[in-house]
GROMACS .gro file of C-alpha atoms in nm:
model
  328
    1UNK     CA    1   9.611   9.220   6.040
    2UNK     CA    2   9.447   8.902   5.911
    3UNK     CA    3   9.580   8.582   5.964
    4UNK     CA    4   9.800   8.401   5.677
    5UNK     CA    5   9.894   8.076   5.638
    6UNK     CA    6  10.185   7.890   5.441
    7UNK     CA    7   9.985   7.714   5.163
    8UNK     CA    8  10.122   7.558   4.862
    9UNK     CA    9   9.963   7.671   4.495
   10UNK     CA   10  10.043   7.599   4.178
   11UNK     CA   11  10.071   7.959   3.916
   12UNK     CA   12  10.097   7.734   3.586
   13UNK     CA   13  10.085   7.346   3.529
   14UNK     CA   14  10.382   7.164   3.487
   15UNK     CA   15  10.645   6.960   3.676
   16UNK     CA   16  10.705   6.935   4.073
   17UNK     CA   17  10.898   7.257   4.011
   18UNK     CA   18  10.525   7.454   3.958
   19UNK     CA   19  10.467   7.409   4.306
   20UNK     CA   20  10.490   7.714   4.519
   21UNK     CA   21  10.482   7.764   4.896
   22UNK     CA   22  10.327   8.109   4.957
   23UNK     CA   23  10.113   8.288   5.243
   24UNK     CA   24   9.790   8.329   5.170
   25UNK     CA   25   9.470   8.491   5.384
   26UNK     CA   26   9.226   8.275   5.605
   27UNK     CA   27   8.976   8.466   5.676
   28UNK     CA   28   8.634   8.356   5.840
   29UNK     CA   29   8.399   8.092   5.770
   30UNK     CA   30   8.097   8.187   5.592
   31UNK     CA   31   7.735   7.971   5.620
   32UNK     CA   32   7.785   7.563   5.516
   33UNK     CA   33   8.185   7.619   5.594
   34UNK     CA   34   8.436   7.538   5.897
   35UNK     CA   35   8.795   7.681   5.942
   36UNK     CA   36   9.009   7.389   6.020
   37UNK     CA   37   9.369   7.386   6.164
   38UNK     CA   38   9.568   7.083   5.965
   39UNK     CA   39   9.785   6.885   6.166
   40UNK     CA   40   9.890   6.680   5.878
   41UNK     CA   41   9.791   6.675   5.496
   42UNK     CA   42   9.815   6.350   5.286
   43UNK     CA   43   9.945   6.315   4.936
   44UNK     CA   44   9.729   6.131   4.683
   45UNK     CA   45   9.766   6.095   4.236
   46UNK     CA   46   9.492   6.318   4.161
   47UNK     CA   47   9.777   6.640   4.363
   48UNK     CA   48   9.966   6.534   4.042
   49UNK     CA   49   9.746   6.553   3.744
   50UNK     CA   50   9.594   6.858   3.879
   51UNK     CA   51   9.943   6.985   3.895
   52UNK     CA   52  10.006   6.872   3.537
   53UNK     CA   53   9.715   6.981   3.380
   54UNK     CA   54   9.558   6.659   3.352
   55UNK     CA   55   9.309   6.740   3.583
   56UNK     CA   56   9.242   7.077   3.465
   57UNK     CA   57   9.196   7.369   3.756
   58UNK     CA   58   9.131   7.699   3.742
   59UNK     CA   59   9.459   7.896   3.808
   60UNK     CA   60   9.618   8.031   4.011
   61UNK     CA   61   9.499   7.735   4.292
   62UNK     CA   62   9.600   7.555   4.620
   63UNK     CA   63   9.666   7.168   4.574
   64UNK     CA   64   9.591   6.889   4.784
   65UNK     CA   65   9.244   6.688   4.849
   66UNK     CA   66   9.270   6.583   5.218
   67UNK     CA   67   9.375   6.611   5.557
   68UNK     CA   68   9.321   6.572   5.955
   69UNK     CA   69   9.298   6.844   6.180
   70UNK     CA   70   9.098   7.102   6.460
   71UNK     CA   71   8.847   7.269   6.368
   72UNK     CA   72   8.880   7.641   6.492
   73UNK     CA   73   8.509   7.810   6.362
   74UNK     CA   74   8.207   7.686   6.185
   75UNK     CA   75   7.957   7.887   6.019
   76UNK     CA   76   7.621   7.934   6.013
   77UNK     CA   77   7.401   7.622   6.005
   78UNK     CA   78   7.687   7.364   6.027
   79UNK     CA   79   7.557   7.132   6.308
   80UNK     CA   80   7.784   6.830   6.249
   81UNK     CA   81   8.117   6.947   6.370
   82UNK     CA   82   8.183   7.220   6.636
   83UNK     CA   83   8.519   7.390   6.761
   84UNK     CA   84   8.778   7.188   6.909
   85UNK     CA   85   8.669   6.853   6.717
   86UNK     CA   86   8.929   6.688   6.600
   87UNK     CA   87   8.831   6.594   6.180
   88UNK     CA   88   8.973   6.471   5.907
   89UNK     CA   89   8.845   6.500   5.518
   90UNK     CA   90   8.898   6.435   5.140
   91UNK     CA   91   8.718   6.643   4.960
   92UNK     CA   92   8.702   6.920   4.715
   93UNK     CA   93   8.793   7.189   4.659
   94UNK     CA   94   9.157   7.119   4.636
   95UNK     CA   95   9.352   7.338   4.884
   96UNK     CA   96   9.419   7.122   5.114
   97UNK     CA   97   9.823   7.213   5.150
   98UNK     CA   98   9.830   7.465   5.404
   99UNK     CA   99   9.823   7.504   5.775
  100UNK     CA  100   9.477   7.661   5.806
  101UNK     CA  101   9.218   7.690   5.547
  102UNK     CA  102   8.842   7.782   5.543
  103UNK     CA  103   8.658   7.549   5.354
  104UNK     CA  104   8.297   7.345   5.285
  105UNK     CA  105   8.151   7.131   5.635
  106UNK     CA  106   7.947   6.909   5.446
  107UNK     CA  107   8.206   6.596   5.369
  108UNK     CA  108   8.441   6.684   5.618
  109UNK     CA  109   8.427   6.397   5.914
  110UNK     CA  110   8.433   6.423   6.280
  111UNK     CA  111   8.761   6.201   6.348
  112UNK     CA  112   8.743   5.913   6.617
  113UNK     CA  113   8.969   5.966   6.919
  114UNK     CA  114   9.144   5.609   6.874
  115UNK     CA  115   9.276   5.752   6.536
  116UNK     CA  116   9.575   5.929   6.490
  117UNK     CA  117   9.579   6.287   6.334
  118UNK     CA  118   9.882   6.142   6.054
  119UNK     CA  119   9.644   5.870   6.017
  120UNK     CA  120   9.302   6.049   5.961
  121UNK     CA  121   9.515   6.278   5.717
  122UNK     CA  122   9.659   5.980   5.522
  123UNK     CA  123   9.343   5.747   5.499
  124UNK     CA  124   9.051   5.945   5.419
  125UNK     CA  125   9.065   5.964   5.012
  126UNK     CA  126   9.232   5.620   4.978
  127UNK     CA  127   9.015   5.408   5.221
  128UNK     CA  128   8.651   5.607   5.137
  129UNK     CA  129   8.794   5.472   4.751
  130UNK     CA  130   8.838   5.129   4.841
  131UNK     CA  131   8.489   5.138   5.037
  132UNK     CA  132   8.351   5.241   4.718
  133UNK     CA  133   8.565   5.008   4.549
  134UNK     CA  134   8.424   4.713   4.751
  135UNK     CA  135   8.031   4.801   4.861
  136UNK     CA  136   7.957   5.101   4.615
  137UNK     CA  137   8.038   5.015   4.243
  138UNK     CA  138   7.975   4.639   4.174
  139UNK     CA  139   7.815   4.337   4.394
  140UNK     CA  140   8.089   4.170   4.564
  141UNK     CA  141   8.017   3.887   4.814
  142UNK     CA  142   8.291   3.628   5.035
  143UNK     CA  143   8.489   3.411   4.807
  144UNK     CA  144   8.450   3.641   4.489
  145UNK     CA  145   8.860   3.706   4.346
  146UNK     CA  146   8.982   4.023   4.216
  147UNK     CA  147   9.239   4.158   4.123
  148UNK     CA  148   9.402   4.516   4.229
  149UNK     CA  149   9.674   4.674   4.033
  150UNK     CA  150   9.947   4.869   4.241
  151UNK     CA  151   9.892   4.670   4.522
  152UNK     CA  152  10.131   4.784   4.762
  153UNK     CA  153  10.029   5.157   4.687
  154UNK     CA  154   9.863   5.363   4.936
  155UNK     CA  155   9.507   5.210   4.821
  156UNK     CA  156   9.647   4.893   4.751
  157UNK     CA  157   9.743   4.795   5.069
  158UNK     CA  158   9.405   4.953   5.230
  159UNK     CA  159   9.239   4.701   4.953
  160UNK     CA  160   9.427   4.387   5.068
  161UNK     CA  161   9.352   4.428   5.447
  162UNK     CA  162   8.966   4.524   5.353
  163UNK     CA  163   8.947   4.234   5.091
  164UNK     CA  164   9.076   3.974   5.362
  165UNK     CA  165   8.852   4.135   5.603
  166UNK     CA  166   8.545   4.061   5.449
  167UNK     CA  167   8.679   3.711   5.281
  168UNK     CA  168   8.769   3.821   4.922
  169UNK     CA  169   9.041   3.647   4.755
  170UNK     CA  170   9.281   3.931   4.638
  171UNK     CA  171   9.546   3.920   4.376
  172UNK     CA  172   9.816   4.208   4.384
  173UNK     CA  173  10.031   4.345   4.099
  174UNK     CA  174  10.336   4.530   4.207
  175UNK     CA  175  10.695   4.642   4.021
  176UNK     CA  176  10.914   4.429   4.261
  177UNK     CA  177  10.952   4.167   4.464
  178UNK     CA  178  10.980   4.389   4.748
  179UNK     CA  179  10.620   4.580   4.727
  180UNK     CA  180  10.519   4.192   4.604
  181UNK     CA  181  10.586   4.101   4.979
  182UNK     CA  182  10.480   4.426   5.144
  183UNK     CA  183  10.099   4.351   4.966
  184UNK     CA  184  10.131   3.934   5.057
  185UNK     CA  185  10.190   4.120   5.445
  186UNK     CA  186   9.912   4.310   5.438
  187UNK     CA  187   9.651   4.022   5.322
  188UNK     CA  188   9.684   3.985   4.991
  189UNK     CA  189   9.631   3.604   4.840
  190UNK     CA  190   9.947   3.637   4.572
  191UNK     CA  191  10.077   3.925   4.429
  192UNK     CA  192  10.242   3.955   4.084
  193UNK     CA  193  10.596   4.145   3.993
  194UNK     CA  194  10.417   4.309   3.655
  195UNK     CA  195  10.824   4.350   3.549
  196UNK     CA  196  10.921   4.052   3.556
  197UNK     CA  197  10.604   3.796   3.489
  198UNK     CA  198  10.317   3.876   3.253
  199UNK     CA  199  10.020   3.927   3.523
  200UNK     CA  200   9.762   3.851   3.241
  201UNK     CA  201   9.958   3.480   3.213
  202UNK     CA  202   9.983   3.456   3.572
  203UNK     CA  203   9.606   3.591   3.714
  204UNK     CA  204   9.509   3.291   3.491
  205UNK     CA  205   9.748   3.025   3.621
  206UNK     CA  206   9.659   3.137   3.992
  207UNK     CA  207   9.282   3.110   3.890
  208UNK     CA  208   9.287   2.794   3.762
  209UNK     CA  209   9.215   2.939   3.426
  210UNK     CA  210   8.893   3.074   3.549
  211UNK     CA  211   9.012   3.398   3.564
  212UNK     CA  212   8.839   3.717   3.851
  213UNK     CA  213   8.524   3.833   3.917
  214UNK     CA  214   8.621   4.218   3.919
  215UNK     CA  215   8.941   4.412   3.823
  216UNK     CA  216   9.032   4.752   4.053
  217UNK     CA  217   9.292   4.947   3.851
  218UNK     CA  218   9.447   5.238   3.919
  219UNK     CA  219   9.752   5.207   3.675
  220UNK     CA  220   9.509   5.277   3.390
  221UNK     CA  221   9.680   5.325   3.024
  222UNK     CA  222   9.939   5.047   3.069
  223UNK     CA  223   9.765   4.780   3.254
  224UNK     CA  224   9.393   4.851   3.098
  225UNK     CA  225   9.379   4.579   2.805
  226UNK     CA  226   9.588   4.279   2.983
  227UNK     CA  227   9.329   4.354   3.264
  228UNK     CA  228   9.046   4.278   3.064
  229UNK     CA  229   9.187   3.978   2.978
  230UNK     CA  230   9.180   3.856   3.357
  231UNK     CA  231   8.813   3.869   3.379
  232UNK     CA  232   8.558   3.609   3.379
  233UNK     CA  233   8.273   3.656   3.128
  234UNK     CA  234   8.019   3.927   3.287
  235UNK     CA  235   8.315   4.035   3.495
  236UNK     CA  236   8.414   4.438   3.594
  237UNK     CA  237   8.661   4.630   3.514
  238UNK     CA  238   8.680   4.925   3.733
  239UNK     CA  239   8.935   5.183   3.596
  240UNK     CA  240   8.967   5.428   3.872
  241UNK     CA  241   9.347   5.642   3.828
  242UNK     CA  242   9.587   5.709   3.551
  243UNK     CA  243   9.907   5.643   3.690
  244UNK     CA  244  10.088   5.573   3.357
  245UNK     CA  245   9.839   5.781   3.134
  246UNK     CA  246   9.464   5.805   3.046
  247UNK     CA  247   9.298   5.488   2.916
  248UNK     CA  248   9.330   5.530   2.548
  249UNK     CA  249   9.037   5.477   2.329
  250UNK     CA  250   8.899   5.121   2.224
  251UNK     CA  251   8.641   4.959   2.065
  252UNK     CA  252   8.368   4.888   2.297
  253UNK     CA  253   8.280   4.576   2.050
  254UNK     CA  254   8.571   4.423   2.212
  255UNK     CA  255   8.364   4.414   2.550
  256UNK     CA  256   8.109   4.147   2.367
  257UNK     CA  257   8.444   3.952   2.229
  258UNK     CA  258   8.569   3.890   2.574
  259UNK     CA  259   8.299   3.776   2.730
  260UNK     CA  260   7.976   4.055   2.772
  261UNK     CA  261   8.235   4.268   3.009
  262UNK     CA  262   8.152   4.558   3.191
  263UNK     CA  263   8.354   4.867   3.251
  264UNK     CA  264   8.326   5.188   3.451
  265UNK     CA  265   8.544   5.477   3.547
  266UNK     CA  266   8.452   5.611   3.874
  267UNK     CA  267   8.533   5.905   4.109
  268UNK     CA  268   8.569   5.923   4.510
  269UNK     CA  269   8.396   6.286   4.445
  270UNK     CA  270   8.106   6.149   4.280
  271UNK     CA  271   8.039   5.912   4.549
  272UNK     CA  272   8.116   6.167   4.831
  273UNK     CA  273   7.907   6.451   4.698
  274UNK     CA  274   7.609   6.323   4.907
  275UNK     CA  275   7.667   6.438   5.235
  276UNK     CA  276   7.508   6.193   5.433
  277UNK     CA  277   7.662   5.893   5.175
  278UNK     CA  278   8.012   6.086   5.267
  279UNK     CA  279   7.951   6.051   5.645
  280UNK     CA  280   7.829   5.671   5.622
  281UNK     CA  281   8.196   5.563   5.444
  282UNK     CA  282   8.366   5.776   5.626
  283UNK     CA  283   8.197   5.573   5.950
  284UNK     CA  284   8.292   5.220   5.787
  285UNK     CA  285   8.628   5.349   5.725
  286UNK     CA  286   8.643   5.448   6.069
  287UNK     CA  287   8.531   5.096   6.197
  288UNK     CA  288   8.756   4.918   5.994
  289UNK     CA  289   9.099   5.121   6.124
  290UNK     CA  290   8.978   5.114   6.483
  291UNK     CA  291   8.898   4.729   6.476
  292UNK     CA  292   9.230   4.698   6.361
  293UNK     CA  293   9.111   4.518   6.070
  294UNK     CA  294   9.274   4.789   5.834
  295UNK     CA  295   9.606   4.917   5.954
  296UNK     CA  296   9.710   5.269   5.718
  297UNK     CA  297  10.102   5.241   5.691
  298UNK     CA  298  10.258   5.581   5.653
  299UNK     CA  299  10.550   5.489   5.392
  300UNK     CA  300  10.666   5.846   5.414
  301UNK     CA  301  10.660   6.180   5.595
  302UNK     CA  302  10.757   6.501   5.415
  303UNK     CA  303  10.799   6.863   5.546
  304UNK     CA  304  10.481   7.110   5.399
  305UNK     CA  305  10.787   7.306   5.199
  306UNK     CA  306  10.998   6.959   5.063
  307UNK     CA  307  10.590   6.912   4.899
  308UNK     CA  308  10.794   6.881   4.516
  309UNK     CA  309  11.064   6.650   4.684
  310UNK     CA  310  10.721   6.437   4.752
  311UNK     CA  311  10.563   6.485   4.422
  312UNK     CA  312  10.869   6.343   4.263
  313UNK     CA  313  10.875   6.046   4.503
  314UNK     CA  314  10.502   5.986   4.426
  315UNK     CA  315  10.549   5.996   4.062
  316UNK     CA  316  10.892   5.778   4.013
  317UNK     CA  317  10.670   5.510   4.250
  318UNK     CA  318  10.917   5.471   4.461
  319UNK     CA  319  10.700   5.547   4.774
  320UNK     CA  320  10.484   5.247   4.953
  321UNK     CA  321  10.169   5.271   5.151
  322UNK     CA  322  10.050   5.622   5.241
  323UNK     CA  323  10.239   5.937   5.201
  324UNK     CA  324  10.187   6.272   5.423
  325UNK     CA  325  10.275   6.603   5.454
  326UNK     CA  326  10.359   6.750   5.805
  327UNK     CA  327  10.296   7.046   5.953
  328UNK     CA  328  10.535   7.130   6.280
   0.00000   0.00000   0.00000
């Protein structure tokens, strides 16, 4: 009888309540693919708008875009992982909810000893973002300012450790005083409660009305015009999530107005779809947690079957740092 394992698909898009937890097939892997046993799965935005719809997937599907485990089997011609390595990924195809799963080699990562199988699970698609965030999308050098919206998220607080790492002045935004802290803990050089000050006023005040080099947002629909307001002439805006909806359309003429301002809307998946571009951030990632220089905070655990107890968390934003699924 073939092996099953508990994975969680969704039938139909929808509400946390779409979520299903069902047994599903492993099978073998075939050439290009491993079979990987998860010890732990991280939670990430993107889980959501697939879930929604937003992020439109073929149905029925498995959810989930990374996690840290064993690898059992590879297949033919995979030469950079072998059974028994422990290895942690984000990558695509979602399916990533389940105890064992048979899947692509090429961006999954051979995980470092001195790096926990929680933490490989809850760092890969947030810290390979902010390493594209920070070396990959726009020229950033020591002393440049920017500033990251949802700061004490599980990217955010990646962000303020690597920003203070490598000498750039970070400004948070946050919805309390409470996550305002948790970011100005992790390395962050203020951080702004968006409910209770205007963080267009205030990134100006703490800039000396020079305003940043580059804005990282990840709130998108709500935060997107005050941000542009925040930059310096030339400066970036990087729109990279949708937390409170998709970017609505503007007038790009409004780019001149402000001051010749540049905007782009990245993906993680874009960036990782090189293989051997996947391994190299997956490497500086690596270096950064294991110098200590980043430390990933797991905010929450959740059981694999309390996965729509999580999605609600993740959604209402009332989670901090990283958030995991575990599999005992």
């Amino acid at each position: 009888m073939a092996e099953t394992a508990r994975t969680v698909i969704i039938e139909q898009t929808g509400g946390p309540e779409a979520l299903k937890l069902v047994d599903l097939p492993v099978g073998e892997p075939g050439p290009g693919e491993i079979r990987i046993r998860h010890k732990a799965c991280g939670l990430n935005f993107i889980d959501c708008y697939q879930r929604s719809g937003l992020y439109p997937l073929e149905l029925p599907h498995a959810l989930g875009m990374e996690a840290a485990g064993v690898i059992e089997a590879v297949g033919e011609g995979v030469t950079h992982l072998a059974p028994g390595d422990r290895a942690a990924y984000a990558a695509m195809p979602a399916g990533a909810y389940t105890e064992v799963r048979v899947m692509p080699a090429a961006q999954v990562c051979k995980l470092p000893e001195n790096i926990s199988f929680e933490e490989g699970a809850a760092m890969m698609l947030k810290g390979m973002t902010v390493q594209f965030l920070f070396h990959r999308t726009t020229p950033l050098k020591k002393g440049d300012t920017v500033l990251f919206h949802a700061a004490a998220g599980g990217v955010g607080l990646i962000a303020c450790q690597w920003a203070k790492s490598e000498g750039i002045r970070l400004i948070g935004t946050a919805g309390s005083d409470e996550k305002c802290q948790l970011a100005l803990d992790h390395g962050a050089d203020a951080c702004i409660n968006y409910n209770t000050e205007d963080f267009t006023q205030r990134t100006r005040e703490l800039t000396d009305g020079k305003r940043v080099d580059v804005v990282m947002d990840s709130i998108g629909k709500s935060t997107f015009m005050g941000s542009l307001d925040c930059l310096k002439p030339l400066g970036m805006m990087i729109s990279f999530g949708n937390a409170s909806g998709p970017v609505e359309a503007f007038n790009l003429g409004l780019l001149a107005q402000k001051g010749s301002l540049k905007v782009t809307r990245p993906t993680l998946f874009a960036h990782i779809a090189d293989p051997a571009a996947c391994q190299e951030m997956a490497a500086m990632l690596f270096d950064k947690v294991a110098s200590g220089a980043v430390n990933i905070r797991i905010g929450q655990r959740f059981a694999l079957e309390d996965v729509a107890e999580a999605h609600r968390a993740l959604e209402a934003r009332k989670t901090t740092g990283q958030t995991i699924l575990t599999l005992g």
